mmCIF file of C-alpha atoms in Angstrom:
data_model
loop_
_atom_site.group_PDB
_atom_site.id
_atom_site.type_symbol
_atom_site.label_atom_id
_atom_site.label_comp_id
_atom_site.label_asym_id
_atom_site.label_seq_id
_atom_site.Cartn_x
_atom_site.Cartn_y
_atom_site.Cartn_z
ATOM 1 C CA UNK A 70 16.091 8.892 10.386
ATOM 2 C CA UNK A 71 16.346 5.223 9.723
ATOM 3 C CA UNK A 72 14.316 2.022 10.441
ATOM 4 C CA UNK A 73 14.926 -1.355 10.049
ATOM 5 C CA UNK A 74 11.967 -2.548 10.070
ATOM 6 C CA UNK A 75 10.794 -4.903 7.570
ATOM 7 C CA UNK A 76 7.277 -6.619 6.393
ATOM 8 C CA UNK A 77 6.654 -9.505 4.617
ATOM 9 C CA UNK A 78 3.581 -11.397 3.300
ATOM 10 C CA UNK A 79 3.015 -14.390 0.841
ATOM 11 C CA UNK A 80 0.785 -13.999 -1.688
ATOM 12 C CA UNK A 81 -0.422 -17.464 -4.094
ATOM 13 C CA UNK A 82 -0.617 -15.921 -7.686
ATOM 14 C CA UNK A 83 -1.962 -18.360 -10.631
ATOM 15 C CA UNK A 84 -0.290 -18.182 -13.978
ATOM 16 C CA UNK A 85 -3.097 -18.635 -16.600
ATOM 17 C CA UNK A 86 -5.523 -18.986 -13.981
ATOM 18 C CA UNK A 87 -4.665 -22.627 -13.046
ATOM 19 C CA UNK A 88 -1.145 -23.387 -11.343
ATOM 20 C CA UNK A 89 -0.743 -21.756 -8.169
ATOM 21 C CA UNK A 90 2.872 -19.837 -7.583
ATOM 22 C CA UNK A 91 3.985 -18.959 -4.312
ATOM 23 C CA UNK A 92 5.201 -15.108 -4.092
ATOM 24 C CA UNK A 93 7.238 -13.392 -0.905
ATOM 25 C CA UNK A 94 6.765 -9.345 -0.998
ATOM 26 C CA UNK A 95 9.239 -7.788 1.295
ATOM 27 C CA UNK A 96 9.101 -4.191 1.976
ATOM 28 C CA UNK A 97 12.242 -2.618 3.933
ATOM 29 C CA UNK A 98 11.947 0.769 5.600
ATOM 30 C CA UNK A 99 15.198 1.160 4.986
ATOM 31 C CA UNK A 100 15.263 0.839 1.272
ATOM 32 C CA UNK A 101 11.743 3.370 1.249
ATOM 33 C CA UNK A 102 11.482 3.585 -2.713
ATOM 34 C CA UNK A 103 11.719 0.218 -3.465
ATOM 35 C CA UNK A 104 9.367 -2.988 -2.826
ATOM 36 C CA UNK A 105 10.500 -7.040 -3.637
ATOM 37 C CA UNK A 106 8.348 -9.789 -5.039
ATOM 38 C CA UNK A 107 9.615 -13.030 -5.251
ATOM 39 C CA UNK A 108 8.006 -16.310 -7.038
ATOM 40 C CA UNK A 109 9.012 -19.269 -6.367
ATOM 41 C CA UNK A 110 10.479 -21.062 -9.229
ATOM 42 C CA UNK A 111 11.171 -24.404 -7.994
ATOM 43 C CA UNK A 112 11.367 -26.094 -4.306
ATOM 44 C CA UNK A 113 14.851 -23.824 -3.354
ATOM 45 C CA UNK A 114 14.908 -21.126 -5.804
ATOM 46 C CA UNK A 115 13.248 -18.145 -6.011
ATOM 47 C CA UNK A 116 13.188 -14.924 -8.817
ATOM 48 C CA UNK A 117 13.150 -11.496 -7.148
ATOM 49 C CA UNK A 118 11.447 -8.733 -9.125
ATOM 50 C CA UNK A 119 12.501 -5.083 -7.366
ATOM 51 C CA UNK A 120 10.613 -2.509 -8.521
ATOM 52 C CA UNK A 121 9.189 1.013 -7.429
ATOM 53 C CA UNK A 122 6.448 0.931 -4.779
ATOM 54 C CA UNK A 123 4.931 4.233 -6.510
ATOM 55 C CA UNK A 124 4.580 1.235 -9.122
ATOM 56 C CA UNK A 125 2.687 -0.753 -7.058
ATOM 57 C CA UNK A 126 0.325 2.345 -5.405
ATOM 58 C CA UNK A 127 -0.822 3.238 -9.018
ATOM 59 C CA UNK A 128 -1.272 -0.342 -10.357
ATOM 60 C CA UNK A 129 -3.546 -0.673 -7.153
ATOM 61 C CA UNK A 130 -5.813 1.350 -8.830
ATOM 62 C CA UNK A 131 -5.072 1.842 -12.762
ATOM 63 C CA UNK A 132 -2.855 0.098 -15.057
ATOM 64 C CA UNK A 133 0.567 1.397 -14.899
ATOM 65 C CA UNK A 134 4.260 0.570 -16.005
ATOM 66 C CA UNK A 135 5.826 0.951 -18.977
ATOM 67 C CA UNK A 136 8.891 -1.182 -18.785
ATOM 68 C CA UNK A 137 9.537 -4.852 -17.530
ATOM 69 C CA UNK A 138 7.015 -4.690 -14.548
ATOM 70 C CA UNK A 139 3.010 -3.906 -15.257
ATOM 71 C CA UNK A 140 0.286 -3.747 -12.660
ATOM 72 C CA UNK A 141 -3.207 -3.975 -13.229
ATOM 73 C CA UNK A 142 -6.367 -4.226 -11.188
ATOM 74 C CA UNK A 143 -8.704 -6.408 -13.274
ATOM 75 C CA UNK A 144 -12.260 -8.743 -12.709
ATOM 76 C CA UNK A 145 -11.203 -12.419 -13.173
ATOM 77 C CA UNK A 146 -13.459 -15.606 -12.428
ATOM 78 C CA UNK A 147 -15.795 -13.199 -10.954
ATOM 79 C CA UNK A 148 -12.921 -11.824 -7.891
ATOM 80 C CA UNK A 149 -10.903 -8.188 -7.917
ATOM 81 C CA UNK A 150 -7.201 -9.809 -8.758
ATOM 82 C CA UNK A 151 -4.136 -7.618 -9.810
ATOM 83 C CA UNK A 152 -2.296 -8.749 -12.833
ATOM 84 C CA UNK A 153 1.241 -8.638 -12.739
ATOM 85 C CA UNK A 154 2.798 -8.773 -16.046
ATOM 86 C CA UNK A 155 6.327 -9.323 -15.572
ATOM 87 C CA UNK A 156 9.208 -9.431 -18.458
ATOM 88 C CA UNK A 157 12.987 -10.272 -19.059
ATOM 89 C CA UNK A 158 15.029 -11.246 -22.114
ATOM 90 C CA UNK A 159 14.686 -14.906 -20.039
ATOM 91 C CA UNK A 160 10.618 -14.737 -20.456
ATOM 92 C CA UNK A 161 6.905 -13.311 -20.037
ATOM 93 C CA UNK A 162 4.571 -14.378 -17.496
ATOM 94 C CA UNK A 163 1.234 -12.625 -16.178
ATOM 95 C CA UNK A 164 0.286 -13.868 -12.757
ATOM 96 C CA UNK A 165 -2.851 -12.799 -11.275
ATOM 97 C CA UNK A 166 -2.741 -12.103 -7.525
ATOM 98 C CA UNK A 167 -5.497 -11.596 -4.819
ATOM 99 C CA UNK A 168 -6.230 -7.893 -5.013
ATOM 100 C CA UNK A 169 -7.139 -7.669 -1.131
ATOM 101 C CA UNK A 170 -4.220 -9.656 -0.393
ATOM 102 C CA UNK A 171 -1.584 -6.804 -2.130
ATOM 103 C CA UNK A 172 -3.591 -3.881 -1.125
ATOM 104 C CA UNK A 173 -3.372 -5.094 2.396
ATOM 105 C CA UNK A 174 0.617 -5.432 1.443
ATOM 106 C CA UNK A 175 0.887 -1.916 0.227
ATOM 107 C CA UNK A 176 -1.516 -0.286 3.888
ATOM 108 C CA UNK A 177 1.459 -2.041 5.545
ATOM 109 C CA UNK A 178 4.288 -0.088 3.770
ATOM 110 C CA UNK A 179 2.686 3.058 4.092
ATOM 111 C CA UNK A 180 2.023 2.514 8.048
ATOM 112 C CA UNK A 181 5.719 1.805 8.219
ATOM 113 C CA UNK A 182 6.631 5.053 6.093
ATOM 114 C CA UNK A 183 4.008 7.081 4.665
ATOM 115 C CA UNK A 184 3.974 7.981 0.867
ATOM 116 C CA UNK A 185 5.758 11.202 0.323
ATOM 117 C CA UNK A 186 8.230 10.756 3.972
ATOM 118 C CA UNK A 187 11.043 8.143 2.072
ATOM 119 C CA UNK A 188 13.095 10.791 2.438
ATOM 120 C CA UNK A 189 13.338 10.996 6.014
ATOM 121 C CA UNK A 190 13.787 6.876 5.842
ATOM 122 C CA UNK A 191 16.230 6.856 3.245
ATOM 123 C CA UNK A 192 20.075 7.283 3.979
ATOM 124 C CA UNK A 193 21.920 9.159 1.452
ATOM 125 C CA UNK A 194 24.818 9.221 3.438
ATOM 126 C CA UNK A 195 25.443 5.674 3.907
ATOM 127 C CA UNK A 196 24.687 5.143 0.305
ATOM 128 C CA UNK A 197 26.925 7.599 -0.902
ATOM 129 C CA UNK A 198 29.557 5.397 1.269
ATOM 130 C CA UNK A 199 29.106 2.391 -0.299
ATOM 131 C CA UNK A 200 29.358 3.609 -3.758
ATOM 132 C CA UNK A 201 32.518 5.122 -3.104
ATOM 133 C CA UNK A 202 34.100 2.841 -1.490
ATOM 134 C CA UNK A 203 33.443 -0.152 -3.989
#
């Protein structure tokens, strides 16, 4: 079973508290594992981050991630935020997001394929296809 369905919110993170940076998450039913956040990095570019959306359902409520992406929930100014640390060979930046704002995010993913059922979203088939054919 597929879906094509497809939800997206923007989220204003601050890096070091003080400048604001607009973020796009995109969750695809189709691509069930997976969830996208981009920041904007100037007026027409933007830097995708794709990571695991187990990721994000952990960092809601511990720290979590090892490698290039790490979520945590965390107190700042007095508000619930999550702190996304994100990494690359290009940089290091730790952008604190509204914690209401991504958990609200993450209800919407699960009401569009419940945690555990990405399996019966996911199409082996047709990615098998495409690999093969490259």
């Amino acid at each position: 079973m597929t879906n094509d369905a497809e939800h997206t919110e923007q989220i204003i993170s601050h890096y070091g508290g003080s400048t604001p940076v607009r973020s796009r998450w995109t969750y695809r039913a189709t691509e069930p594992y997976t969830v996208i956040a981009a920041f904007q990095a100037d007026a027409d570019r933007w830097v995708e981050w794709i990571f695991g959306r187990d990721l994000l359902a952990e960092g809601l409520v511990r720290a979590a991630g090892d490698g290039d992406v790490r979520l945590a929930p965390v107190t700042s100014g007095g508000r619930a935020v999550l702190a996304l640390e994100i990494e690359s060979p290009d940089g290091h930046a730790v952008l604190e997001l509204d914690h209401a704002a991504v958990q609200a995010f993450f209800a919407t993913t699960t009401a569009m394929v419940p945690l555990g059922g990405e399996a019966d979203f996911f199409d082996i088939d047709a990615l098998i296809e495409e690999i093969t054919n490259v």
